[in-house]
């Protein structure tokens, strides 16, 4: 059975490891190519877009793909929408493999917002020093609030560079430790953290550090799903593939 894993996450890599060498599943991984030096999974891998719904549907037909697992980032809403539409069009079963979203505890000071523009607006009364942990693609939204001091952490530099009068860029990739995150917040005197609700453990320490220091977190909630069945671990996705 030929399968396609839409990857780019630790969950996709975990599934690729489980599928590698499987006696009945011949799988490949597709990466969007947005990260300059991605961690490549242990399966045949293509990098780059498909050309929208039409291109992905054609790829599934030409490649004889019999099942697709969407293991992209929880905020990769465009490719997820394309996958849902393309699979429905050509009759290929689709499963979403995604990490569980974070849930605030009693001591957390979260401010939930629907998108990055709302996150920028929410910053206005929340202090001077802002820690942006949102990746590199939507930093420009914070140009609407230029009177803050920004600490930006991403795997790759934002392109284009943000037009912010006062910011510092840290290039780093998780997992991060609680000790390291507490030290970072203290060193830069961070007043507020901005994060996407990506879930998972690799970057969760920043939320615990904010909780320990009593710092508010502006949390951008996930985009709505596409009505596709979801699982939250690679073993469950493998079991689904074995049953297709």
Tab-separated table of C-alpha atoms in Angstrom:
chain	number	residue	atom	x	y	z
A	1	UNK	CA	0.000	0.000	0.000
A	2	UNK	CA	1.421	3.361	-1.041
A	3	UNK	CA	1.089	6.182	1.467
A	4	UNK	CA	2.038	9.844	1.554
A	5	UNK	CA	2.970	11.626	4.780
A	6	UNK	CA	2.697	15.408	4.684
A	7	UNK	CA	5.454	16.195	7.152
A	8	UNK	CA	7.604	18.824	8.768
A	9	UNK	CA	6.889	17.967	12.416
A	10	UNK	CA	8.340	15.649	15.049
A	11	UNK	CA	5.131	13.619	14.790
A	12	UNK	CA	5.718	13.097	11.067
A	13	UNK	CA	9.288	11.979	11.734
A	14	UNK	CA	8.106	9.556	14.422
A	15	UNK	CA	5.593	8.060	11.995
A	16	UNK	CA	8.261	7.813	9.286
A	17	UNK	CA	10.444	5.810	11.665
A	18	UNK	CA	7.581	3.418	12.409
A	19	UNK	CA	6.704	2.982	8.740
A	20	UNK	CA	10.282	2.541	7.512
A	21	UNK	CA	10.781	-1.075	6.498
A	22	UNK	CA	7.116	-1.944	7.038
A	23	UNK	CA	6.271	-5.083	5.046
A	24	UNK	CA	2.989	-3.700	3.651
A	25	UNK	CA	3.349	0.081	3.630
A	26	UNK	CA	5.436	1.895	1.023
A	27	UNK	CA	5.516	5.474	2.297
A	28	UNK	CA	7.133	8.741	1.264
A	29	UNK	CA	7.234	12.135	2.973
A	30	UNK	CA	6.555	15.570	1.525
A	31	UNK	CA	7.949	18.747	3.112
A	32	UNK	CA	6.745	22.229	2.217
A	33	UNK	CA	10.290	23.606	2.086
A	34	UNK	CA	9.715	26.584	4.375
A	35	UNK	CA	12.564	25.618	6.716
A	36	UNK	CA	15.969	26.179	5.139
A	37	UNK	CA	17.674	23.212	6.809
A	38	UNK	CA	14.892	20.770	7.684
A	39	UNK	CA	15.440	17.625	9.713
A	40	UNK	CA	14.928	14.981	7.035
A	41	UNK	CA	12.845	11.909	7.909
A	42	UNK	CA	14.123	8.353	7.305
A	43	UNK	CA	11.964	7.839	4.207
A	44	UNK	CA	12.069	9.020	0.576
A	45	UNK	CA	11.383	12.747	0.792
A	46	UNK	CA	10.229	15.401	-1.651
A	47	UNK	CA	10.521	19.105	-0.844
A	48	UNK	CA	8.264	21.819	-2.242
A	49	UNK	CA	4.632	22.581	-2.884
A	50	UNK	CA	2.236	20.652	-5.111
A	51	UNK	CA	0.535	23.571	-6.830
A	52	UNK	CA	-2.659	23.740	-4.821
A	53	UNK	CA	-5.529	21.269	-4.726
A	54	UNK	CA	-5.241	20.398	-8.418
A	55	UNK	CA	-1.535	19.638	-8.169
A	56	UNK	CA	-1.886	17.517	-5.046
A	57	UNK	CA	-4.823	15.574	-6.492
A	58	UNK	CA	-2.785	14.863	-9.624
A	59	UNK	CA	0.175	13.732	-7.522
A	60	UNK	CA	-2.025	11.282	-5.627
A	61	UNK	CA	-3.429	9.790	-8.837
A	62	UNK	CA	-0.169	9.593	-10.767
A	63	UNK	CA	1.708	8.194	-7.774
A	64	UNK	CA	-0.945	5.601	-6.986
A	65	UNK	CA	-1.239	6.936	-3.423
A	66	UNK	CA	-3.780	4.957	-1.413
A	67	UNK	CA	-3.670	6.851	1.886
A	68	UNK	CA	-2.487	10.258	3.138
A	69	UNK	CA	-1.481	11.292	6.644
A	70	UNK	CA	-1.465	15.048	7.207
A	71	UNK	CA	1.223	15.463	9.869
A	72	UNK	CA	1.964	19.113	9.112
A	73	UNK	CA	2.195	21.870	11.712
A	74	UNK	CA	-1.125	22.662	13.430
A	75	UNK	CA	-0.987	26.152	11.899
A	76	UNK	CA	-0.269	24.977	8.341
A	77	UNK	CA	-3.925	25.539	7.531
A	78	UNK	CA	-3.490	26.024	3.771
A	79	UNK	CA	-1.835	22.679	3.042
A	80	UNK	CA	-4.277	20.950	5.395
A	81	UNK	CA	-7.233	22.474	3.537
A	82	UNK	CA	-5.659	21.481	0.211
A	83	UNK	CA	-5.088	17.933	1.447
A	84	UNK	CA	-8.700	17.587	2.582
A	85	UNK	CA	-10.023	18.887	-0.746
A	86	UNK	CA	-7.624	16.858	-2.898
A	87	UNK	CA	-8.216	13.583	-1.044
A	88	UNK	CA	-11.978	14.062	-1.198
A	89	UNK	CA	-11.753	14.769	-4.922
A	90	UNK	CA	-9.862	11.593	-5.822
A	91	UNK	CA	-11.263	9.332	-3.086
A	92	UNK	CA	-8.078	8.788	-1.070
A	93	UNK	CA	-8.475	8.240	2.701
A	94	UNK	CA	-6.990	11.034	4.845
A	95	UNK	CA	-5.991	11.167	8.501
A	96	UNK	CA	-4.649	14.133	10.500
A	97	UNK	CA	-1.789	13.380	12.890
A	98	UNK	CA	-1.397	16.381	15.177
A	99	UNK	CA	-0.145	17.075	18.671
A	100	UNK	CA	-2.695	17.896	21.347
A	101	UNK	CA	-3.133	21.637	21.968
A	102	UNK	CA	-1.860	23.124	25.213
A	103	UNK	CA	-4.417	23.795	27.918
A	104	UNK	CA	-3.911	26.556	30.532
A	105	UNK	CA	-3.636	25.638	34.183
A	106	UNK	CA	-4.969	27.563	37.158
A	107	UNK	CA	-1.764	29.586	37.571
A	108	UNK	CA	-1.474	30.509	33.885
A	109	UNK	CA	-2.274	34.013	32.650
A	110	UNK	CA	-3.296	33.313	29.073
A	111	UNK	CA	-4.970	35.771	26.738
A	112	UNK	CA	-6.532	33.812	23.883
A	113	UNK	CA	-6.670	35.494	20.469
A	114	UNK	CA	-7.783	34.195	17.046
A	115	UNK	CA	-4.900	35.433	14.894
A	116	UNK	CA	-1.615	37.305	14.838
A	117	UNK	CA	-3.182	40.714	14.217
A	118	UNK	CA	-5.271	40.279	17.363
A	119	UNK	CA	-2.146	39.170	19.232
A	120	UNK	CA	-0.404	42.413	18.307
A	121	UNK	CA	-3.366	44.465	19.536
A	122	UNK	CA	-3.455	42.524	22.812
A	123	UNK	CA	0.131	43.582	23.561
A	124	UNK	CA	-0.615	47.279	23.950
A	125	UNK	CA	-1.313	47.285	27.726
A	126	UNK	CA	0.934	44.350	28.650
A	127	UNK	CA	4.425	45.728	29.211
A	128	UNK	CA	7.474	46.822	27.282
A	129	UNK	CA	9.495	43.646	26.615
A	130	UNK	CA	7.875	41.029	24.358
A	131	UNK	CA	9.106	37.500	23.637
A	132	UNK	CA	7.824	36.384	20.213
A	133	UNK	CA	7.876	32.595	19.774
A	134	UNK	CA	5.695	32.359	16.689
A	135	UNK	CA	8.112	31.283	13.972
A	136	UNK	CA	9.378	33.589	11.240
A	137	UNK	CA	6.489	34.056	8.852
A	138	UNK	CA	4.122	36.387	10.699
A	139	UNK	CA	6.449	38.710	12.582
A	140	UNK	CA	5.431	41.656	10.399
A	141	UNK	CA	2.042	41.732	12.165
A	142	UNK	CA	3.802	43.313	15.147
A	143	UNK	CA	4.947	46.300	13.120
A	144	UNK	CA	1.533	47.671	14.131
A	145	UNK	CA	2.887	47.935	17.699
A	146	UNK	CA	6.375	49.406	17.215
A	147	UNK	CA	6.764	50.891	20.708
A	148	UNK	CA	7.807	47.579	22.293
A	149	UNK	CA	11.149	45.837	22.721
A	150	UNK	CA	10.980	42.497	20.908
A	151	UNK	CA	12.928	39.302	21.446
A	152	UNK	CA	12.242	37.066	18.435
A	153	UNK	CA	13.153	33.376	18.409
A	154	UNK	CA	12.895	31.309	15.237
A	155	UNK	CA	14.675	28.492	13.421
A	156	UNK	CA	15.371	30.730	10.395
A	157	UNK	CA	15.499	34.551	10.123
A	158	UNK	CA	12.230	36.310	9.225
A	159	UNK	CA	12.012	37.243	5.543
A	160	UNK	CA	11.677	40.125	5.015
A	161	UNK	CA	13.325	41.439	8.159
A	162	UNK	CA	10.722	43.085	10.408
A	163	UNK	CA	10.502	46.876	10.407
A	164	UNK	CA	10.693	47.126	14.169
A	165	UNK	CA	12.846	49.828	15.797
A	166	UNK	CA	13.943	47.643	18.731
A	167	UNK	CA	14.306	43.898	18.348
A	168	UNK	CA	16.791	41.094	18.880
A	169	UNK	CA	16.760	37.836	16.924
A	170	UNK	CA	17.711	34.439	18.367
A	171	UNK	CA	18.053	31.520	15.942
A	172	UNK	CA	17.439	28.271	17.784
A	173	UNK	CA	15.525	25.028	17.528
A	174	UNK	CA	13.834	23.145	20.392
A	175	UNK	CA	13.512	21.194	22.552
A	176	UNK	CA	14.059	23.840	25.233
A	177	UNK	CA	14.475	23.310	28.977
A	178	UNK	CA	12.660	25.021	31.812
A	179	UNK	CA	15.945	26.218	33.265
A	180	UNK	CA	17.022	27.713	29.960
A	181	UNK	CA	13.676	29.399	29.344
A	182	UNK	CA	13.586	30.921	32.837
A	183	UNK	CA	17.089	32.277	32.332
A	184	UNK	CA	16.106	33.730	28.948
A	185	UNK	CA	13.036	35.487	30.356
A	186	UNK	CA	15.080	36.897	33.213
A	187	UNK	CA	18.022	38.007	31.059
A	188	UNK	CA	15.781	39.940	28.674
A	189	UNK	CA	13.351	41.116	31.379
A	190	UNK	CA	10.442	39.737	29.395
A	191	UNK	CA	7.028	41.155	30.332
A	192	UNK	CA	4.843	39.074	28.003
A	193	UNK	CA	5.184	35.993	25.797
A	194	UNK	CA	3.433	35.556	22.446
A	195	UNK	CA	2.961	31.983	21.248
A	196	UNK	CA	0.922	29.876	18.882
A	197	UNK	CA	-0.950	27.002	20.497
A	198	UNK	CA	1.205	24.464	18.704
A	199	UNK	CA	1.133	21.847	21.449
A	200	UNK	CA	3.804	19.241	22.038
A	201	UNK	CA	6.735	19.137	24.425
A	202	UNK	CA	9.588	20.681	22.418
A	203	UNK	CA	8.665	24.295	23.235
A	204	UNK	CA	6.303	23.836	26.170
A	205	UNK	CA	8.956	24.935	28.694
A	206	UNK	CA	8.406	28.590	27.750
A	207	UNK	CA	4.854	28.340	29.086
A	208	UNK	CA	6.004	26.800	32.351
A	209	UNK	CA	8.675	29.493	32.659
A	210	UNK	CA	6.055	32.208	32.102
A	211	UNK	CA	3.852	30.571	34.739
A	212	UNK	CA	6.710	30.468	37.247
A	213	UNK	CA	7.451	34.152	36.708
A	214	UNK	CA	3.809	35.281	36.599
A	215	UNK	CA	4.154	36.535	33.021
A	216	UNK	CA	1.081	36.723	30.759
A	217	UNK	CA	0.997	34.702	27.543
A	218	UNK	CA	-0.840	35.922	24.467
A	219	UNK	CA	-1.897	32.606	22.932
A	220	UNK	CA	-2.927	32.425	19.286
A	221	UNK	CA	-5.469	29.629	18.978
A	222	UNK	CA	-5.397	27.072	16.198
A	223	UNK	CA	-7.308	27.574	12.959
A	224	UNK	CA	-10.478	25.477	12.617
A	225	UNK	CA	-10.094	21.957	11.267
A	226	UNK	CA	-11.481	20.525	8.042
A	227	UNK	CA	-13.691	17.808	9.498
A	228	UNK	CA	-10.991	15.151	9.050
A	229	UNK	CA	-10.440	12.460	11.703
A	230	UNK	CA	-7.488	13.184	14.007
A	231	UNK	CA	-5.069	11.139	16.090
A	232	UNK	CA	-2.407	12.441	18.435
A	233	UNK	CA	0.433	9.929	18.258
A	234	UNK	CA	2.392	8.112	15.582
A	235	UNK	CA	1.371	4.633	16.762
A	236	UNK	CA	-2.296	5.464	16.215
A	237	UNK	CA	-1.505	6.804	12.725
A	238	UNK	CA	0.387	3.598	11.899
A	239	UNK	CA	-2.565	1.505	13.077
A	240	UNK	CA	-4.831	3.553	10.796
A	241	UNK	CA	-2.518	3.022	7.816
A	242	UNK	CA	-2.433	-0.712	8.487
A	243	UNK	CA	-6.232	-0.753	8.395
A	244	UNK	CA	-6.670	1.152	5.129
